[in-house]
Amino acid sequence: MSEKILTTKATVQGGREGHVKSDNGVIDLDLSMPKGKDLPSDATNPEQLFAAGYAACFDGALNLMASKAGKEIDSTLTGEVSLLKDSSDDGFKLAVTLHAEIGGVSQEEAEDLVHKAHEFCPYSKATRGNIDVDLVVKTK
């Protein structure tokens, strides 16, 4: 096993209709099932939390790749997580689209940096081969 750099925790009670709280108390949120395609305005869900985590991690990897390439960028990342019907077991599965909006470089450079970040990002490594991840790159 590799050397642990960080360990953090979040505890959920009540599943998708429950409550989530992080070990430091910063995340302290009610959870709610989406009603069709509508999300409740007063609660979150696991897909939103995953979208936030993936986007934050990916943006960090993107800025690291830009720094290593000697590029100064301004980036905004939006993680879009979809819950899909899984016909293989009549359950569900996830798909992700990462929308990267990058200023300070050309479209070609932005696409190259995003692909390098996708190879480096821990979330991308964890999901590779498990879920579909689409990368959408736009320059500012």
Coordinates of N, CA, C and O in Angstrom, one line a residue:
M1 N 0.8 -1.2 0.0 CA 0.0 0.0 0.0 C 0.9 1.2 0.0 O 1.9 1.3 0.7
S2 N 0.5 2.3 -0.7 CA 1.2 3.5 -0.8 C 1.1 4.3 0.5 O 0.2 4.0 1.3
E3 N 2.0 5.2 0.7 CA 2.0 6.0 1.9 C 0.8 6.9 1.9 O 0.5 7.6 0.9
K4 N 0.1 7.0 3.0 CA -1.1 7.8 3.2 C -0.7 9.3 3.3 O 0.2 9.6 4.2
I5 N -1.2 10.2 2.6 CA -1.0 11.6 2.7 C -2.0 12.3 3.5 O -1.8 13.2 4.2
L6 N -3.3 11.8 3.3 CA -4.4 12.5 4.0 C -5.5 11.4 4.2 O -5.7 10.6 3.3
T7 N -6.2 11.5 5.3 CA -7.4 10.7 5.5 C -8.4 11.6 6.1 O -8.1 12.4 7.0
T8 N -9.6 11.6 5.5 CA -10.7 12.4 6.0 C -12.0 11.6 6.1 O -12.0 10.5 5.5
K9 N -13.0 12.0 6.8 CA -14.2 11.2 6.9 C -15.4 12.1 6.8 O -15.4 13.3 7.1
A10 N -16.5 11.4 6.3 CA -17.8 12.0 6.3 C -18.7 10.9 6.7 O -18.6 9.7 6.3
T11 N -19.7 11.2 7.6 CA -20.6 10.2 8.1 C -22.0 10.5 7.7 O -22.4 11.7 7.7
V12 N -22.7 9.5 7.2 CA -24.1 9.7 6.7 C -25.0 8.8 7.6 O -24.7 7.6 7.9
Q13 N -26.1 9.4 8.0 CA -27.2 8.6 8.7 C -28.4 8.8 7.8 O -28.7 9.9 7.5
G14 N -29.1 7.7 7.5 CA -30.4 7.8 6.8 C -30.3 7.7 5.3 O -31.2 8.0 4.6
G15 N -29.1 7.4 4.8 CA -28.9 7.2 3.3 C -29.3 8.5 2.6 O -29.0 9.6 3.0
R16 N -29.9 8.3 1.4 CA -30.2 9.4 0.5 C -31.3 10.4 1.1 O -31.5 11.4 0.6
E17 N -32.0 10.0 2.2 CA -33.0 10.9 2.8 C -32.5 11.3 4.2 O -33.3 11.6 5.1
G18 N -31.2 11.2 4.4 CA -30.6 11.4 5.7 C -29.8 12.7 5.8 O -30.2 13.8 5.4
H19 N -28.7 12.6 6.5 CA -27.8 13.8 6.8 C -26.4 13.3 6.7 O -26.0 12.2 7.0
V20 N -25.5 14.2 6.2 CA -24.1 14.0 6.0 C -23.3 15.1 6.8 O -23.7 16.2 6.8
K21 N -22.3 14.6 7.5 CA -21.4 15.5 8.3 C -20.0 15.1 8.1 O -19.7 13.9 8.3
S22 N -19.1 16.1 7.8 CA -17.7 15.7 7.7 C -17.1 15.7 9.1 O -17.6 16.3 10.1
D23 N -15.9 15.1 9.2 CA -15.2 15.0 10.5 C -14.9 16.3 11.1 O -14.8 16.4 12.3
N24 N -14.7 17.4 10.3 CA -14.4 18.7 10.9 C -15.6 19.6 11.0 O -15.5 20.7 11.4
G25 N -16.8 19.1 10.6 CA -18.0 19.8 10.7 C -18.3 20.8 9.6 O -19.4 21.4 9.6
V26 N -17.4 21.0 8.7 CA -17.6 22.0 7.6 C -18.8 21.6 6.7 O -19.6 22.4 6.3
I27 N -18.8 20.3 6.4 CA -20.0 19.7 5.7 C -20.9 19.2 6.7 O -20.6 18.4 7.5
D28 N -22.1 19.8 6.7 CA -23.2 19.4 7.7 C -24.5 19.7 7.0 O -25.1 20.7 7.1
L29 N -24.9 18.7 6.1 CA -26.0 18.9 5.2 C -27.1 17.8 5.2 O -26.7 16.7 5.4
D30 N -28.3 18.2 5.0 CA -29.4 17.3 4.8 C -29.2 16.7 3.4 O -28.8 17.4 2.5
L31 N -29.7 15.4 3.2 CA -29.7 14.8 1.9 C -31.1 14.5 1.5 O -32.0 14.3 2.4
S32 N -31.4 14.5 0.2 CA -32.7 14.3 -0.3 C -32.6 13.6 -1.6 O -31.8 14.0 -2.4
M33 N -33.6 12.7 -1.9 CA -33.7 12.1 -3.2 C -34.2 13.1 -4.2 O -35.2 13.9 -3.8
P34 N -33.7 13.2 -5.4 CA -34.3 14.0 -6.4 C -35.7 13.5 -6.7 O -36.0 12.3 -6.6
K35 N -36.6 14.4 -7.0 CA -38.0 14.0 -7.4 C -38.1 14.1 -8.9 O -38.2 15.2 -9.4
G36 N -37.8 13.0 -9.6 CA -37.7 13.0 -11.0 C -36.4 13.7 -11.4 O -35.4 13.3 -10.9
K37 N -36.5 14.8 -12.2 CA -35.3 15.5 -12.5 C -35.1 16.8 -11.7 O -34.2 17.5 -11.8
D38 N -36.0 17.0 -10.7 CA -36.0 18.2 -9.9 C -35.2 17.9 -8.6 O -35.4 16.9 -7.9
L39 N -34.3 18.8 -8.2 CA -33.6 18.7 -7.0 C -34.2 19.6 -5.9 O -34.6 20.7 -6.2
P40 N -34.3 19.1 -4.7 CA -34.9 20.0 -3.7 C -33.9 21.2 -3.4 O -32.7 21.0 -3.6
S41 N -34.4 22.3 -3.1 CA -33.5 23.5 -3.0 C -32.9 23.5 -1.6 O -32.0 24.3 -1.3
D42 N -33.4 22.7 -0.6 CA -32.9 22.8 0.8 C -32.1 21.6 1.2 O -31.8 21.4 2.4
A43 N -31.7 20.8 0.2 CA -30.8 19.6 0.6 C -29.9 19.3 -0.6 O -30.1 19.8 -1.7
T44 N -28.9 18.5 -0.4 CA -28.0 18.0 -1.4 C -28.2 16.5 -1.6 O -29.1 15.9 -1.1
N45 N -27.4 16.0 -2.5 CA -27.4 14.5 -2.7 C -26.0 14.1 -3.0 O -25.1 14.9 -3.3
P46 N -25.7 12.8 -3.0 CA -24.4 12.3 -3.3 C -23.8 12.7 -4.6 O -22.6 12.9 -4.7
E47 N -24.7 12.9 -5.6 CA -24.2 13.2 -6.9 C -23.6 14.7 -6.9 O -22.6 15.0 -7.5
Q48 N -24.3 15.6 -6.2 CA -23.8 17.0 -6.1 C -22.4 17.0 -5.3 O -21.5 17.7 -5.7
L49 N -22.4 16.2 -4.3 CA -21.1 16.1 -3.5 C -20.0 15.6 -4.3 O -18.8 16.1 -4.3
F50 N -20.3 14.5 -5.1 CA -19.2 14.0 -6.0 C -18.8 15.0 -7.1 O -17.6 15.1 -7.4
A51 N -19.8 15.7 -7.7 CA -19.5 16.7 -8.7 C -18.6 17.8 -8.1 O -17.6 18.2 -8.7
A52 N -18.9 18.2 -6.9 CA -18.0 19.2 -6.2 C -16.6 18.7 -6.0 O -15.6 19.4 -6.3
G53 N -16.5 17.5 -5.4 CA -15.2 17.0 -5.1 C -14.4 16.8 -6.4 O -13.2 17.1 -6.4
Y54 N -15.0 16.2 -7.4 CA -14.3 15.9 -8.7 C -13.8 17.2 -9.3 O -12.7 17.4 -9.7
A55 N -14.7 18.2 -9.4 CA -14.4 19.5 -10.0 C -13.2 20.2 -9.3 O -12.3 20.7 -9.9
A56 N -13.3 20.2 -8.0 CA -12.2 20.8 -7.2 C -10.9 20.1 -7.4 O -9.8 20.8 -7.6
C57 N -10.9 18.8 -7.3 CA -9.7 18.0 -7.5 C -9.1 18.2 -8.9 O -7.9 18.5 -9.1
F58 N -10.0 18.2 -9.9 CA -9.5 18.3 -11.3 C -9.0 19.7 -11.5 O -7.9 19.8 -12.2
D59 N -9.6 20.7 -11.0 CA -9.1 22.1 -11.2 C -7.7 22.2 -10.5 O -6.8 22.9 -11.1
G60 N -7.5 21.6 -9.4 CA -6.1 21.6 -8.8 C -5.1 20.9 -9.7 O -4.0 21.4 -9.9
A61 N -5.5 19.8 -10.3 CA -4.6 19.1 -11.2 C -4.3 19.9 -12.4 O -3.2 20.0 -12.9
L62 N -5.4 20.6 -13.0 CA -5.2 21.4 -14.1 C -4.3 22.5 -13.9 O -3.4 22.8 -14.7
N63 N -4.4 23.2 -12.8 CA -3.5 24.3 -12.4 C -2.1 23.8 -12.2 O -1.1 24.5 -12.5
L64 N -1.9 22.7 -11.6 CA -0.6 22.1 -11.5 C 0.1 21.8 -12.8 O 1.2 22.1 -13.1
M65 N -0.7 21.2 -13.8 CA -0.2 20.9 -15.1 C 0.2 22.2 -15.8 O 1.2 22.3 -16.5
A66 N -0.6 23.3 -15.7 CA -0.3 24.6 -16.3 C 1.0 25.1 -15.7 O 1.8 25.6 -16.4
S67 N 1.1 25.1 -14.4 CA 2.3 25.6 -13.7 C 3.6 24.8 -14.2 O 4.6 25.4 -14.5
K68 N 3.5 23.5 -14.3 CA 4.6 22.7 -14.8 C 4.9 23.1 -16.3 O 6.1 22.9 -16.7
A69 N 3.9 23.5 -17.0 CA 4.2 23.9 -18.4 C 4.6 25.4 -18.6 O 4.8 25.8 -19.7
G70 N 4.7 26.1 -17.4 CA 5.1 27.5 -17.5 C 3.9 28.4 -17.9 O 4.2 29.5 -18.4
K71 N 2.7 27.9 -17.8 CA 1.5 28.7 -18.2 C 0.8 29.3 -17.0 O 0.6 28.6 -16.0
E72 N 0.4 30.5 -17.2 CA -0.5 31.1 -16.1 C -1.9 31.1 -16.7 O -2.2 31.7 -17.7
I73 N -2.8 30.4 -16.0 CA -4.2 30.3 -16.5 C -5.1 30.8 -15.4 O -4.8 30.9 -14.3
D74 N -6.3 31.0 -15.9 CA -7.5 31.3 -15.1 C -8.5 30.3 -15.4 O -8.9 30.2 -16.6
S75 N -8.9 29.4 -14.5 CA -9.8 28.3 -14.8 C -11.0 28.3 -13.9 O -11.0 28.6 -12.8
T76 N -12.1 27.8 -14.5 CA -13.3 27.5 -13.8 C -13.7 26.1 -14.3 O -13.8 25.8 -15.5
L77 N -14.0 25.2 -13.3 CA -14.3 23.8 -13.6 C -15.7 23.6 -13.0 O -16.1 23.9 -11.9
T78 N -16.6 23.0 -13.8 CA -17.9 22.6 -13.4 C -18.0 21.0 -13.6 O -17.8 20.5 -14.7
G79 N -18.3 20.4 -12.5 CA -18.5 18.9 -12.6 C -20.0 18.7 -12.8 O -20.8 19.2 -12.0
E80 N -20.4 17.9 -13.7 CA -21.8 17.5 -14.0 C -21.9 16.0 -13.9 O -21.3 15.3 -14.6
V81 N -22.6 15.6 -12.8 CA -22.7 14.1 -12.6 C -24.1 13.7 -12.9 O -25.1 14.3 -12.4
S82 N -24.2 12.7 -13.7 CA -25.5 12.1 -14.1 C -25.7 10.8 -13.5 O -24.8 10.0 -13.4
L83 N -26.9 10.5 -13.0 CA -27.3 9.2 -12.5 C -28.0 8.5 -13.7 O -29.0 9.0 -14.2
L84 N -27.5 7.4 -14.1 CA -28.1 6.7 -15.3 C -28.7 5.3 -14.9 O -28.2 4.7 -14.0
K85 N -29.6 4.9 -15.7 CA -30.2 3.6 -15.5 C -29.2 2.6 -16.0 O -28.6 2.8 -17.0
D86 N -28.9 1.5 -15.2 CA -28.0 0.5 -15.6 C -28.8 -0.8 -15.9 O -29.3 -1.5 -15.1
S87 N -28.8 -1.1 -17.2 CA -29.6 -2.2 -17.7 C -29.0 -3.5 -17.3 O -29.7 -4.6 -17.3
S88 N -27.7 -3.6 -17.0 CA -27.1 -4.8 -16.7 C -27.6 -5.4 -15.4 O -27.6 -6.7 -15.2
D89 N -28.1 -4.6 -14.4 CA -28.6 -5.1 -13.2 C -29.9 -4.4 -12.7 O -30.3 -4.6 -11.6
D90 N -30.5 -3.6 -13.6 CA -31.7 -2.9 -13.3 C -31.4 -1.9 -12.2 O -32.4 -1.5 -11.5
G91 N -30.2 -1.5 -12.0 CA -29.8 -0.5 -11.0 C -29.5 0.8 -11.6 O -30.1 1.2 -12.6
F92 N -28.4 1.5 -11.1 CA -28.0 2.8 -11.5 C -26.5 2.8 -11.7 O -25.8 2.0 -11.1
K93 N -26.0 3.8 -12.5 CA -24.6 4.0 -12.6 C -24.4 5.5 -12.8 O -25.3 6.2 -13.0
L94 N -23.1 5.9 -12.7 CA -22.8 7.4 -12.9 C -22.1 7.6 -14.2 O -21.4 6.8 -14.7
A95 N -22.3 8.9 -14.6 CA -21.5 9.4 -15.7 C -21.1 10.8 -15.4 O -21.8 11.5 -14.6
V96 N -20.0 11.3 -15.8 CA -19.5 12.6 -15.5 C -19.1 13.4 -16.7 O -18.5 12.8 -17.7
T97 N -19.5 14.7 -16.8 CA -18.9 15.6 -17.7 C -18.2 16.7 -17.0 O -18.8 17.3 -16.1
L98 N -17.0 16.9 -17.3 CA -16.2 18.0 -16.7 C -16.1 19.1 -17.7 O -15.6 19.0 -18.8
H99 N -16.6 20.3 -17.3 CA -16.6 21.5 -18.2 C -15.5 22.4 -17.7 O -15.5 22.9 -16.5
A100 N -14.4 22.5 -18.5 CA -13.3 23.4 -18.1 C -13.3 24.6 -19.0 O -13.3 24.6 -20.2
E101 N -13.4 25.8 -18.3 CA -13.3 27.1 -19.0 C -12.0 27.7 -18.6 O -11.7 27.9 -17.4
I102 N -11.1 27.9 -19.6 CA -9.7 28.3 -19.3 C -9.3 29.5 -20.0 O -9.5 29.6 -21.2
G103 N -8.8 30.5 -19.3 CA -8.3 31.7 -19.9 C -6.7 31.7 -19.8 O -6.1 31.1 -18.9
G104 N -6.1 32.5 -20.7 CA -4.7 32.7 -20.7 C -3.9 31.8 -21.6 O -2.7 31.9 -21.7
V105 N -4.6 30.8 -22.3 CA -4.0 30.0 -23.3 C -4.9 29.8 -24.5 O -6.1 30.1 -24.4
S106 N -4.3 29.2 -25.6 CA -5.1 28.9 -26.7 C -6.0 27.7 -26.5 O -5.8 27.0 -25.5
Q107 N -7.0 27.5 -27.4 CA -7.9 26.3 -27.3 C -7.0 25.0 -27.3 O -7.3 24.1 -26.5
E108 N -6.1 25.0 -28.2 CA -5.2 23.8 -28.3 C -4.4 23.5 -27.0 O -4.4 22.4 -26.5
E109 N -3.9 24.6 -26.4 CA -3.1 24.5 -25.2 C -4.1 24.1 -24.0 O -3.7 23.3 -23.2
A110 N -5.3 24.7 -24.0 CA -6.2 24.3 -23.0 C -6.6 22.9 -23.0 O -6.6 22.2 -22.0
E111 N -6.9 22.4 -24.2 CA -7.2 20.9 -24.4 C -6.1 20.0 -23.9 O -6.3 19.0 -23.3
D112 N -4.8 20.4 -24.3 CA -3.7 19.6 -23.9 C -3.5 19.6 -22.3 O -3.3 18.5 -21.7
L113 N -3.7 20.8 -21.7 CA -3.6 20.8 -20.2 C -4.7 20.0 -19.6 O -4.5 19.3 -18.6
V114 N -5.9 20.0 -20.1 CA -7.0 19.3 -19.6 C -6.8 17.8 -19.7 O -7.0 17.0 -18.7
H115 N -6.2 17.3 -20.8 CA -5.9 15.9 -21.0 C -4.8 15.5 -20.0 O -4.9 14.4 -19.5
K116 N -3.8 16.3 -19.8 CA -2.7 16.0 -18.9 C -3.3 16.0 -17.4 O -2.9 15.1 -16.6
A117 N -4.2 16.9 -17.1 CA -4.8 16.9 -15.8 C -5.7 15.6 -15.6 O -5.7 15.1 -14.5
H118 N -6.3 15.2 -16.6 CA -7.1 14.0 -16.6 C -6.3 12.7 -16.3 O -6.7 11.8 -15.6
E119 N -5.1 12.7 -16.8 CA -4.1 11.6 -16.5 C -3.6 11.7 -15.0 O -3.3 10.6 -14.4
F120 N -3.6 12.9 -14.5 CA -2.9 13.1 -13.2 C -3.9 13.1 -12.0 O -3.6 12.7 -10.9
C121 N -5.1 13.6 -12.2 CA -6.1 13.8 -11.1 C -6.5 12.5 -10.4 O -6.8 11.5 -11.1
P122 N -6.4 12.5 -9.1 CA -6.8 11.3 -8.4 C -8.2 10.8 -8.6 O -8.5 9.6 -8.7
Y123 N -9.2 11.7 -8.8 CA -10.5 11.3 -9.1 C -10.6 10.7 -10.5 O -11.3 9.7 -10.7
S124 N -9.9 11.2 -11.4 CA -9.9 10.6 -12.8 C -9.2 9.2 -12.7 O -9.7 8.3 -13.4
K125 N -8.2 9.1 -11.9 CA -7.6 7.8 -11.8 C -8.6 6.8 -11.2 O -8.6 5.6 -11.6
A126 N -9.3 7.2 -10.2 CA -10.2 6.3 -9.5 C -11.4 5.9 -10.3 O -11.9 4.8 -10.2
T127 N -11.8 6.8 -11.3 CA -13.0 6.5 -12.1 C -12.6 5.9 -13.4 O -13.5 5.3 -14.1
R128 N -11.4 5.9 -13.8 CA -10.9 5.5 -15.1 C -11.3 4.0 -15.3 O -11.1 3.1 -14.5
G129 N -12.1 3.8 -16.4 CA -12.5 2.4 -16.8 C -13.8 2.0 -16.0 O -14.3 0.9 -16.3
N130 N -14.2 2.8 -15.1 CA -15.4 2.5 -14.3 C -16.7 3.3 -14.7 O -17.8 2.7 -14.6
I131 N -16.5 4.5 -15.0 CA -17.6 5.3 -15.5 C -17.2 6.2 -16.7 O -16.0 6.4 -16.9
D132 N -18.1 6.6 -17.5 CA -17.8 7.5 -18.6 C -17.5 8.9 -18.1 O -18.3 9.4 -17.3
V133 N -16.4 9.4 -18.5 CA -16.0 10.8 -18.2 C -15.8 11.6 -19.5 O -14.9 11.2 -20.2
D134 N -16.6 12.6 -19.7 CA -16.4 13.4 -20.9 C -15.8 14.7 -20.5 O -16.1 15.3 -19.4
L135 N -14.8 15.2 -21.3 CA -14.1 16.5 -21.0 C -14.6 17.5 -22.1 O -14.4 17.3 -23.3
V136 N -15.1 18.6 -21.6 CA -15.5 19.7 -22.5 C -14.6 20.9 -22.1 O -14.6 21.4 -21.0
V137 N -13.9 21.4 -23.1 CA -12.9 22.5 -22.9 C -13.3 23.7 -23.7 O -13.5 23.6 -24.9
K138 N -13.3 24.8 -23.1 CA -13.6 26.1 -23.7 C -12.7 27.2 -23.2 O -12.3 27.2 -22.0
T139 N -12.2 28.0 -24.0 CA -11.3 29.1 -23.6 C -12.2 30.3 -23.2 O -13.2 30.5 -23.8
K140 N -11.6 31.1 -22.3 CA -12.3 32.4 -21.9 C -11.9 33.5 -22.8 O -10.9 33.5 -23.3

